[in-house]
JSON list of C-alpha atoms in Angstrom, two decimals:
[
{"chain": "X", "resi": 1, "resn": "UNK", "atom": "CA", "xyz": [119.83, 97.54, 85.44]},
{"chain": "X", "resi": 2, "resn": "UNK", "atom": "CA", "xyz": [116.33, 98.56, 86.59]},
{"chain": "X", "resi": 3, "resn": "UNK", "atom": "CA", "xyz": [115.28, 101.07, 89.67]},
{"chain": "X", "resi": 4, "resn": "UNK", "atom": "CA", "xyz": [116.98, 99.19, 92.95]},
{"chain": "X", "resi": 5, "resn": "UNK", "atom": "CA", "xyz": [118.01, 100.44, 96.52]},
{"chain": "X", "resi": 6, "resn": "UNK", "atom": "CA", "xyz": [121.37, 100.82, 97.74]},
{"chain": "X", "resi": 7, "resn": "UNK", "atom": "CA", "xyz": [122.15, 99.43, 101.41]},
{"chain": "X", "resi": 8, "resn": "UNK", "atom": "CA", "xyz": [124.79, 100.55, 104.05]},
{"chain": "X", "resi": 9, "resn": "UNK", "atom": "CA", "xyz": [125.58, 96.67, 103.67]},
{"chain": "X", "resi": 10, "resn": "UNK", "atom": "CA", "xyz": [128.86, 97.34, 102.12]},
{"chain": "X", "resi": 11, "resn": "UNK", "atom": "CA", "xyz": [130.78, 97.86, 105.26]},
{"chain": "X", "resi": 12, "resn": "UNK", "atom": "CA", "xyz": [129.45, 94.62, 106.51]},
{"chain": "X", "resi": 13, "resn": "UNK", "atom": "CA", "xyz": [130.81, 93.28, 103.70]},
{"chain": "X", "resi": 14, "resn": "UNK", "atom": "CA", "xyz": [134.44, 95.14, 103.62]},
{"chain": "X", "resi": 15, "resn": "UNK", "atom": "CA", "xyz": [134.40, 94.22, 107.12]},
{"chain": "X", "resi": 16, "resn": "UNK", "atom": "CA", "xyz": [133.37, 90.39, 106.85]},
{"chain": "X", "resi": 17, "resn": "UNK", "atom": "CA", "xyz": [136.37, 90.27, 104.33]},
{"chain": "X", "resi": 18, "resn": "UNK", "atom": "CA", "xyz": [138.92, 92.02, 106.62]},
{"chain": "X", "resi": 19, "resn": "UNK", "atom": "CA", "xyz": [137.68, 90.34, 109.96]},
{"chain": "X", "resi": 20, "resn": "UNK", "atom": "CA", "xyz": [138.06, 86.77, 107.61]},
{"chain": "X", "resi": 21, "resn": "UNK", "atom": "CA", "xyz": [140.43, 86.38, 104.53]},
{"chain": "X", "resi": 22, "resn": "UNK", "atom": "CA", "xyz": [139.45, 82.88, 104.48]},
{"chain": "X", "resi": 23, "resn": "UNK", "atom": "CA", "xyz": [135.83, 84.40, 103.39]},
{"chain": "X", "resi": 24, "resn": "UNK", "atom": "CA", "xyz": [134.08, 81.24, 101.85]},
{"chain": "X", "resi": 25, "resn": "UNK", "atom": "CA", "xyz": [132.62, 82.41, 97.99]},
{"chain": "X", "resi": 26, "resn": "UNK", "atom": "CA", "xyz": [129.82, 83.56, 97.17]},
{"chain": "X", "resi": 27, "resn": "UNK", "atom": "CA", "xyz": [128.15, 80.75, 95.99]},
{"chain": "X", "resi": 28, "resn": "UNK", "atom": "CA", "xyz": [129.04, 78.21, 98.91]},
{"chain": "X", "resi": 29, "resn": "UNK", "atom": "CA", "xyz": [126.01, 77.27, 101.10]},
{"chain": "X", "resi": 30, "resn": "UNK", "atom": "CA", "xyz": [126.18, 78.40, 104.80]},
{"chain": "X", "resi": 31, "resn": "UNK", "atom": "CA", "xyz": [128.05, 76.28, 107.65]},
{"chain": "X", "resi": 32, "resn": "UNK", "atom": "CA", "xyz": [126.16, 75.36, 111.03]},
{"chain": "X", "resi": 33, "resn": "UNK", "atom": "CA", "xyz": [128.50, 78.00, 112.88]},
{"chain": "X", "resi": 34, "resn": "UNK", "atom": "CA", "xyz": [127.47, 80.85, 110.76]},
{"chain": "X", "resi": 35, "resn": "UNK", "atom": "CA", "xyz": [123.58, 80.33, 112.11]},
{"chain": "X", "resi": 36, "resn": "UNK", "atom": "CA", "xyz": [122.67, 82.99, 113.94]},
{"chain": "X", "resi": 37, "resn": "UNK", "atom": "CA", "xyz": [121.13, 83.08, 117.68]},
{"chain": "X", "resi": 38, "resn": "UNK", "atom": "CA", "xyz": [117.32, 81.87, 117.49]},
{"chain": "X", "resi": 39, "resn": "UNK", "atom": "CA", "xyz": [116.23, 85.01, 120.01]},
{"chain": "X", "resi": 40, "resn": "UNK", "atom": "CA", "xyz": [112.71, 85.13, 119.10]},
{"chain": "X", "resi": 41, "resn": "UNK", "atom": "CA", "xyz": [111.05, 88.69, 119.91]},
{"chain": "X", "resi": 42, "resn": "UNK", "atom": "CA", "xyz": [108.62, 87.84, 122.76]},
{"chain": "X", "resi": 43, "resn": "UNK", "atom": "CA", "xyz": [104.51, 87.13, 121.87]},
{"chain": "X", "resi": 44, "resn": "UNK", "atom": "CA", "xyz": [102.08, 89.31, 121.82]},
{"chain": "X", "resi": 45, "resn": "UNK", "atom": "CA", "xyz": [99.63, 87.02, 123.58]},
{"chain": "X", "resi": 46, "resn": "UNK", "atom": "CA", "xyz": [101.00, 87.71, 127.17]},
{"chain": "X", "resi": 47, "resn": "UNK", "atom": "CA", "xyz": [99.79, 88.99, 129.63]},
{"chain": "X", "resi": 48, "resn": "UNK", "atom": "CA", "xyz": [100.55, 92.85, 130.34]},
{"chain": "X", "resi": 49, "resn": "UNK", "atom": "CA", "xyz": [102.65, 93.17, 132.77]},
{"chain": "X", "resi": 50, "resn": "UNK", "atom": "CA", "xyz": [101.25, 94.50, 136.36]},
{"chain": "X", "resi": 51, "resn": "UNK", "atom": "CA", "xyz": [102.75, 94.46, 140.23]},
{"chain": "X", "resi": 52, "resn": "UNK", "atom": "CA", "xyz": [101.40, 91.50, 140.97]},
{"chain": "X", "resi": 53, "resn": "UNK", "atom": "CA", "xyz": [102.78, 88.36, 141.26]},
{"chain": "X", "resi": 54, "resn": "UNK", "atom": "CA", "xyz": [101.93, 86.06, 137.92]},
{"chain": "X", "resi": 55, "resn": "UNK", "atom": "CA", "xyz": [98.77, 83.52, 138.14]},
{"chain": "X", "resi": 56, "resn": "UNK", "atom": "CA", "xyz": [100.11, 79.64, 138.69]},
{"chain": "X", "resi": 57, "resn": "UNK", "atom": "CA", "xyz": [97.64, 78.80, 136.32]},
{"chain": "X", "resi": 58, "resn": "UNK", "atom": "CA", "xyz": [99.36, 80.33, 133.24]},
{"chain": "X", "resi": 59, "resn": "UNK", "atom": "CA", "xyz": [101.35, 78.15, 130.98]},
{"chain": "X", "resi": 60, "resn": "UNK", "atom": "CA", "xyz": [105.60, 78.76, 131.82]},
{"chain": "X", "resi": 61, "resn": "UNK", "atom": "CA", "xyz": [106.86, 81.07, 128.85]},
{"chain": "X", "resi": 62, "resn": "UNK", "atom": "CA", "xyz": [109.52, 78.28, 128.30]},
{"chain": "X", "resi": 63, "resn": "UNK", "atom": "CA", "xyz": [106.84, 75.60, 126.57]},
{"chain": "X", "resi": 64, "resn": "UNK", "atom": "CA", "xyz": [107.43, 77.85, 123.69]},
{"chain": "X", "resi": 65, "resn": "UNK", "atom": "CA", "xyz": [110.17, 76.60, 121.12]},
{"chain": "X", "resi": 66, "resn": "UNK", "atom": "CA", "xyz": [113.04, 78.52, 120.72]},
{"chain": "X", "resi": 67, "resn": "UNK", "atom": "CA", "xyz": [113.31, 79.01, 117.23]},
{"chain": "X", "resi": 68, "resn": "UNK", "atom": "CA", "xyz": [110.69, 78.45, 114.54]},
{"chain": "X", "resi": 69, "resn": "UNK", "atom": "CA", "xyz": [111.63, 76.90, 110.75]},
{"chain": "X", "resi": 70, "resn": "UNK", "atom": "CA", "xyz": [110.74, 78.85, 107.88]},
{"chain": "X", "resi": 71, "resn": "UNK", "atom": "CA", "xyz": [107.24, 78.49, 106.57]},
{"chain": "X", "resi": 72, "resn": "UNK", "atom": "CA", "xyz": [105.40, 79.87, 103.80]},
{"chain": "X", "resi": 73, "resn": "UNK", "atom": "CA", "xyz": [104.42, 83.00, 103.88]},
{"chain": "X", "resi": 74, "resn": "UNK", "atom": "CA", "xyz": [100.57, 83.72, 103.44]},
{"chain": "X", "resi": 75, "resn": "UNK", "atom": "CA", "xyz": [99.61, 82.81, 100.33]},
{"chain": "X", "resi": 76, "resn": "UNK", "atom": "CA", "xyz": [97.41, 85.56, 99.34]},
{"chain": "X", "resi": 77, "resn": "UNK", "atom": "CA", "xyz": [99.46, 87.77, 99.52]},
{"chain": "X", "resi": 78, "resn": "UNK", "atom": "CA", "xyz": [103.18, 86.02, 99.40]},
{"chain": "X", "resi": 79, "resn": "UNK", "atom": "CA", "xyz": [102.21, 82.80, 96.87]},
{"chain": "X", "resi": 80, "resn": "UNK", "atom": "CA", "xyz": [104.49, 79.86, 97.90]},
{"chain": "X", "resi": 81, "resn": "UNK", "atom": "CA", "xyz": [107.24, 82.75, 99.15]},
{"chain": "X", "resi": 82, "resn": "UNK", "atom": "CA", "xyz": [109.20, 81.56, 102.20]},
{"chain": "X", "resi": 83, "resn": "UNK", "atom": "CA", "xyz": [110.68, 84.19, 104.60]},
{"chain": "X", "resi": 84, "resn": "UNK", "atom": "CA", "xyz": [114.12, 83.16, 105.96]},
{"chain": "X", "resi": 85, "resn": "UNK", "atom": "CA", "xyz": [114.91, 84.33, 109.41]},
{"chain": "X", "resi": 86, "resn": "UNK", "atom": "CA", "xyz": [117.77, 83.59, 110.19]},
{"chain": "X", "resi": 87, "resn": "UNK", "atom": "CA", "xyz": [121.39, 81.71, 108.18]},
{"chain": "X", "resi": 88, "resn": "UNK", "atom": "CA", "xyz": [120.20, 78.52, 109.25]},
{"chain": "X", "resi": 89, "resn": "UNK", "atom": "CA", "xyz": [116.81, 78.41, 107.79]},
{"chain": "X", "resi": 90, "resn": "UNK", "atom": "CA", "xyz": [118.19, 79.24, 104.50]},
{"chain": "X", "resi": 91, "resn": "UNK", "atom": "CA", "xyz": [121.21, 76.55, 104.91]},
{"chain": "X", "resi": 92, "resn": "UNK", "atom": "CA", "xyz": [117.80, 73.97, 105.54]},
{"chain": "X", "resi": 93, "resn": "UNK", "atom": "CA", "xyz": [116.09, 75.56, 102.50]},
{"chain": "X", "resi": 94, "resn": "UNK", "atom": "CA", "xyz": [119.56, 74.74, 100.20]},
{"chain": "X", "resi": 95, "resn": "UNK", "atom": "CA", "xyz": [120.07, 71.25, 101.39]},
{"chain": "X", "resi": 96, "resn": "UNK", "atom": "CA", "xyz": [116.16, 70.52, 100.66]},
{"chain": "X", "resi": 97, "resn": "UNK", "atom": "CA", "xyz": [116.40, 72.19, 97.11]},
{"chain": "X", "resi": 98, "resn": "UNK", "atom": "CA", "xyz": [119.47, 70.28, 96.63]},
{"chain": "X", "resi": 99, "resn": "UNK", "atom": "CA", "xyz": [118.36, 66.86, 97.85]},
{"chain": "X", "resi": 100, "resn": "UNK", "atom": "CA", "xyz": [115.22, 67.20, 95.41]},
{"chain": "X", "resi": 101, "resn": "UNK", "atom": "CA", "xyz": [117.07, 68.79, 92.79]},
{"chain": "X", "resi": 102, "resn": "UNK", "atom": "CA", "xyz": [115.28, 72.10, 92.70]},
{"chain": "X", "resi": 103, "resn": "UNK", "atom": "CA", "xyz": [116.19, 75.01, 91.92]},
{"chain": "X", "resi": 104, "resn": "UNK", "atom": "CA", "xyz": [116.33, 77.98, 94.34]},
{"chain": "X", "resi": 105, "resn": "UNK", "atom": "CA", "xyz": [115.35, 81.72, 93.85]},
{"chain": "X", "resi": 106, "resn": "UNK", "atom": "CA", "xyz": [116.24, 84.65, 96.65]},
{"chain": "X", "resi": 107, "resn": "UNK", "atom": "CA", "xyz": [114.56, 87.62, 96.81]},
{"chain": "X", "resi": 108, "resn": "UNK", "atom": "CA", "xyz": [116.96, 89.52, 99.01]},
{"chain": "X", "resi": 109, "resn": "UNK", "atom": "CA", "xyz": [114.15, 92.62, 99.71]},
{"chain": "X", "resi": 110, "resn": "UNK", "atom": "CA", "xyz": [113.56, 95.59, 102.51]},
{"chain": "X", "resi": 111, "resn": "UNK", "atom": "CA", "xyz": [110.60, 96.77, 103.73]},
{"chain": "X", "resi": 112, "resn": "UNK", "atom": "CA", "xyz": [111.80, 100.92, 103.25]},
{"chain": "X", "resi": 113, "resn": "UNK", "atom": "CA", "xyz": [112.81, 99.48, 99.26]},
{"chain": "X", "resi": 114, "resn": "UNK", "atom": "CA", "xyz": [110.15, 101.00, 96.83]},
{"chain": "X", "resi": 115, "resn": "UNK", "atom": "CA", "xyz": [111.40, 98.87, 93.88]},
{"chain": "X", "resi": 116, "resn": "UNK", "atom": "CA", "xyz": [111.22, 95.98, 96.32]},
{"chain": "X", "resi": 117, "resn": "UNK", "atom": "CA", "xyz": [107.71, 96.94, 96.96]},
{"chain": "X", "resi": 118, "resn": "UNK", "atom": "CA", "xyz": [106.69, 97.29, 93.51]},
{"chain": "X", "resi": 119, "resn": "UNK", "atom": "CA", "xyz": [108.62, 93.15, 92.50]},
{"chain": "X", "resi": 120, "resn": "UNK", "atom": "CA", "xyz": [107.16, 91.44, 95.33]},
{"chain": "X", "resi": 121, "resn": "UNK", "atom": "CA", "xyz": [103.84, 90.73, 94.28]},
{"chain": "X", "resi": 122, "resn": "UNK", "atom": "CA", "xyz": [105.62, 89.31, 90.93]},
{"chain": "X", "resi": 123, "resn": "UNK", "atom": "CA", "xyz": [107.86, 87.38, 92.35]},
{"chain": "X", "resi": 124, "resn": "UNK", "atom": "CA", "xyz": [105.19, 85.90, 94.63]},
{"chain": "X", "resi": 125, "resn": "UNK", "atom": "CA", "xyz": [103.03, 85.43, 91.16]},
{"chain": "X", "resi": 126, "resn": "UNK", "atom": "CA", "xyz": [105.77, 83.72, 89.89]},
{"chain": "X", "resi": 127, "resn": "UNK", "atom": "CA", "xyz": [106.00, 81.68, 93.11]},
{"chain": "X", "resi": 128, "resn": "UNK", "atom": "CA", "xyz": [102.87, 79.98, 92.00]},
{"chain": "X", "resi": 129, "resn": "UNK", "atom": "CA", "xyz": [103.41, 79.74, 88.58]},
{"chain": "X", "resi": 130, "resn": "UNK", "atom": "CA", "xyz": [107.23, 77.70, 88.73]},
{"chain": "X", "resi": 131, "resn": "UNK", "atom": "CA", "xyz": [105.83, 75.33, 91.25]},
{"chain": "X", "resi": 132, "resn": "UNK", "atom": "CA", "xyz": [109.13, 73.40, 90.74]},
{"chain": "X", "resi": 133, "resn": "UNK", "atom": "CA", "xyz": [111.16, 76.30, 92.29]},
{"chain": "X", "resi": 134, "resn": "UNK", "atom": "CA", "xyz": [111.79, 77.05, 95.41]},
{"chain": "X", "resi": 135, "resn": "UNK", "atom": "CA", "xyz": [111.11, 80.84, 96.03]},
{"chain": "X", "resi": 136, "resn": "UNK", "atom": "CA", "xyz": [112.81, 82.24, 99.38]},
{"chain": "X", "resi": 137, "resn": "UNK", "atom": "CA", "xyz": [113.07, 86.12, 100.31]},
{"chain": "X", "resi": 138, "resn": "UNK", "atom": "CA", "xyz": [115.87, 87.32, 102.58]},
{"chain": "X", "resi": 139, "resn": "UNK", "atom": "CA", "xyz": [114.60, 91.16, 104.58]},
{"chain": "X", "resi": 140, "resn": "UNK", "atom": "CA", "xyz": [118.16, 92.50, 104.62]},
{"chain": "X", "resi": 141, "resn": "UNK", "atom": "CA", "xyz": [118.16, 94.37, 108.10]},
{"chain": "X", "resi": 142, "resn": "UNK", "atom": "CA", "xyz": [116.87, 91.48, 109.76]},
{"chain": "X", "resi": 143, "resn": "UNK", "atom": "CA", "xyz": [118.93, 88.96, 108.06]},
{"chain": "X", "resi": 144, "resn": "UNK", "atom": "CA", "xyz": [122.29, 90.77, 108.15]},
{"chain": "X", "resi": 145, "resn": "UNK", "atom": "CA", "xyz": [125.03, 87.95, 107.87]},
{"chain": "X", "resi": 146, "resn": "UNK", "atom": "CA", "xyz": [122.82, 86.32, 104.84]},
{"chain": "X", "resi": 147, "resn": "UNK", "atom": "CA", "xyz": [123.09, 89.41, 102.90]},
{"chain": "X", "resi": 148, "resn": "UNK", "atom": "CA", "xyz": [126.69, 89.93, 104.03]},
{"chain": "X", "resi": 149, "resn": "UNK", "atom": "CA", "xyz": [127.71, 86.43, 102.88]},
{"chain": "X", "resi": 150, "resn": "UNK", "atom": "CA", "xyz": [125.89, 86.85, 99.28]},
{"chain": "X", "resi": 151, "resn": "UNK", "atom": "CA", "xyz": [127.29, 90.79, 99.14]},
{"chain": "X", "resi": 152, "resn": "UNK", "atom": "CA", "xyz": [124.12, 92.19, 98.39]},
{"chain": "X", "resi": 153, "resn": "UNK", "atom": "CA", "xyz": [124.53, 96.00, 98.20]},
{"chain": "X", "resi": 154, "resn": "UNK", "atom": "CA", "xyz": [121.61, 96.56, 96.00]},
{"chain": "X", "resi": 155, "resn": "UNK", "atom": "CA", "xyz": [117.90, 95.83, 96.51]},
{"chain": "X", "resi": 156, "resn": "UNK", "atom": "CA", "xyz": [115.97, 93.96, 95.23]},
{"chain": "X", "resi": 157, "resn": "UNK", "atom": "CA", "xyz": [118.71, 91.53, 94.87]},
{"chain": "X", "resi": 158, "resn": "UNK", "atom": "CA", "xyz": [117.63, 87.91, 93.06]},
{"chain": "X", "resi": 159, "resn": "UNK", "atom": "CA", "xyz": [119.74, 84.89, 93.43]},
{"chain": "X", "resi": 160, "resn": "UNK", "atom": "CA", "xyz": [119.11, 81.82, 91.31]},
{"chain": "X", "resi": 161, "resn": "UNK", "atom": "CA", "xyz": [120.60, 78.42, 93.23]},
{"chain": "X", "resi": 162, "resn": "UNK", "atom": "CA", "xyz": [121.38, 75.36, 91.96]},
{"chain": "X", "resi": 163, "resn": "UNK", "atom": "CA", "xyz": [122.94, 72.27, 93.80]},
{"chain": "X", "resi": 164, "resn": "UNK", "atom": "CA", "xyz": [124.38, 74.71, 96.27]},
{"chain": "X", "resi": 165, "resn": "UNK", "atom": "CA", "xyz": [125.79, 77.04, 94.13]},
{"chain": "X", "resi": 166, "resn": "UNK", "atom": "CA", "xyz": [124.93, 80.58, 92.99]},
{"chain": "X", "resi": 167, "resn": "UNK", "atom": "CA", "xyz": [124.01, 80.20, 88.86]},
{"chain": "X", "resi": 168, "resn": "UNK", "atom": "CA", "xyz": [122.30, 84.32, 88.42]},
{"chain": "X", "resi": 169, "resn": "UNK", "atom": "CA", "xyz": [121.98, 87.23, 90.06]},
{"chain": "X", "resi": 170, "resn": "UNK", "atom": "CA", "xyz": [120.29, 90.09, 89.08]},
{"chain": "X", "resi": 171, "resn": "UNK", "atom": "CA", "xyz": [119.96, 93.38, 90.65]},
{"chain": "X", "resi": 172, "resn": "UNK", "atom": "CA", "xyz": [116.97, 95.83, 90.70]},
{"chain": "X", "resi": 173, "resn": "UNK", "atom": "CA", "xyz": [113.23, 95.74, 89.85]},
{"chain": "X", "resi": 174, "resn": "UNK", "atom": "CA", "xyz": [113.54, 94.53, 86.06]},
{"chain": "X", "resi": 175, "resn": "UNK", "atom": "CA", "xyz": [111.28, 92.24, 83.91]},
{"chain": "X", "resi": 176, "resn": "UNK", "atom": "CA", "xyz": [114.33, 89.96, 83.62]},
{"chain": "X", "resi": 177, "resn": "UNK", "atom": "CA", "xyz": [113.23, 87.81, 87.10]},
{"chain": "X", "resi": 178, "resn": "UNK", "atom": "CA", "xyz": [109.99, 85.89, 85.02]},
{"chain": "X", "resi": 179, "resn": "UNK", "atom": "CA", "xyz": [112.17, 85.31, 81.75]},
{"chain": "X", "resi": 180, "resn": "UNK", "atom": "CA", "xyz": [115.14, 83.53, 84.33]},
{"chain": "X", "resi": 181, "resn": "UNK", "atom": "CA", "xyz": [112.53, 81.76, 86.11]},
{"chain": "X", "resi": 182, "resn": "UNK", "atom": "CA", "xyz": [111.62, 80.35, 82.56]},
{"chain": "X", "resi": 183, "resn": "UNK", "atom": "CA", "xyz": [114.77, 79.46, 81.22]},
{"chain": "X", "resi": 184, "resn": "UNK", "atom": "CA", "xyz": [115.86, 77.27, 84.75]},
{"chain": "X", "resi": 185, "resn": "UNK", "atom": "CA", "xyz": [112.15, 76.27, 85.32]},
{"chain": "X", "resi": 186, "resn": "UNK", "atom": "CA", "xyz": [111.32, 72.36, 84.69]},
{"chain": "X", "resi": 187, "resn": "UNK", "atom": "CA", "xyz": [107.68, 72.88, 84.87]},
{"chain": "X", "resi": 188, "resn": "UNK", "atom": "CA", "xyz": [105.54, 75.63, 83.90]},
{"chain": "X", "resi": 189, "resn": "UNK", "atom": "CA", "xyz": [102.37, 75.66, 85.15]},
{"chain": "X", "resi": 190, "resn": "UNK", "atom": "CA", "xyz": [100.51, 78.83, 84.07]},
{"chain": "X", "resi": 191, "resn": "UNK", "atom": "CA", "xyz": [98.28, 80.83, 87.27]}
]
């Protein structure tokens, strides 16, 4: 095992097992009733607030939508790296990479995680250079019952999915990720 960071996750785990024997496995993809709520942190682009009453000519907060999909990160500086928010973006990510038959890789990462730091801009290089992967990353504290559900103690934590189910893991910053990606790759395209 390579340099990794530990998490307080494990009592979320102990305590998803205790609160629910019936605990689906580790490698079944998430249920529509495990999603959790689409609260969206409010925009930066309002106005601050003052003691007077708001203009009629601003747009009503509630043209927004409630919650967004996952998109690609910025490629610069994430490659082809989609951020899951939330248990239902990833269960839309699975059912995609199953339908087409591709294989999926989760980065299960924190921002305070300096061996998480120090992988990321591999596994987005490797992002671009398995194009016929799908590479997702998982920010434990903001993603809780994802990381619960997978029992990810350890960070960085690496998943490899296939039709749904869990075929790898491996656990810490080791040069282990690119030679996975290469054995469950299809294509290799070189960046």
């Amino acid at each position: 095992m390579g340099n990794m960071c530990f998490s307080g996750n494990r009592d979320r785990v102990d305590r998803k097992k205790t609160d629910n024997p019936a605990t689906p496995s580790k490698t079944e993809t998430l249920s529509t009733a495990e999603a959790p709520s689409t609260t969206e942190a409010p925009s930066t682009t309002e106005a601050p607030s003052t003691t007077e009453a708001p203009s009629t000519t601003e747009a009503p907060a509630t043209t927004e939508t409630p919650a967004k999909p996952a998109r690609p990160a910025k490629s610069n500086k994430h490659g082809n790296v989609i951020v899951i928010k939330n248990a239902k973006g990833l269960e839309n990510k699975l059912n995609e990479a199953k339908a087409a038959g591709k294989i999926i890789v989760v980065d299960f990462t924190a921002t305070w995680c300096s061996p998480c730091r120090t992988m990321s801009p591999i596994f987005a290089k490797l992002s671009k250079e398995y194009s016929d992967m799908v590479f997702l990353e998982v920010d434990v504290d903001k993603v809780q019952d994802v990381t619960a559900k997978y029992e990810v103690l350890a960070m960085p934590t690496f998943l490899f999915i296939k039709d749904g189910k869990q075929v790898e893991r491996l656990v810490g910053a080791n040069d282990e990720l690119g030679k996975k990606c290469k054995h469950y790759s299809t294509t290799h395209v070189s960046v």
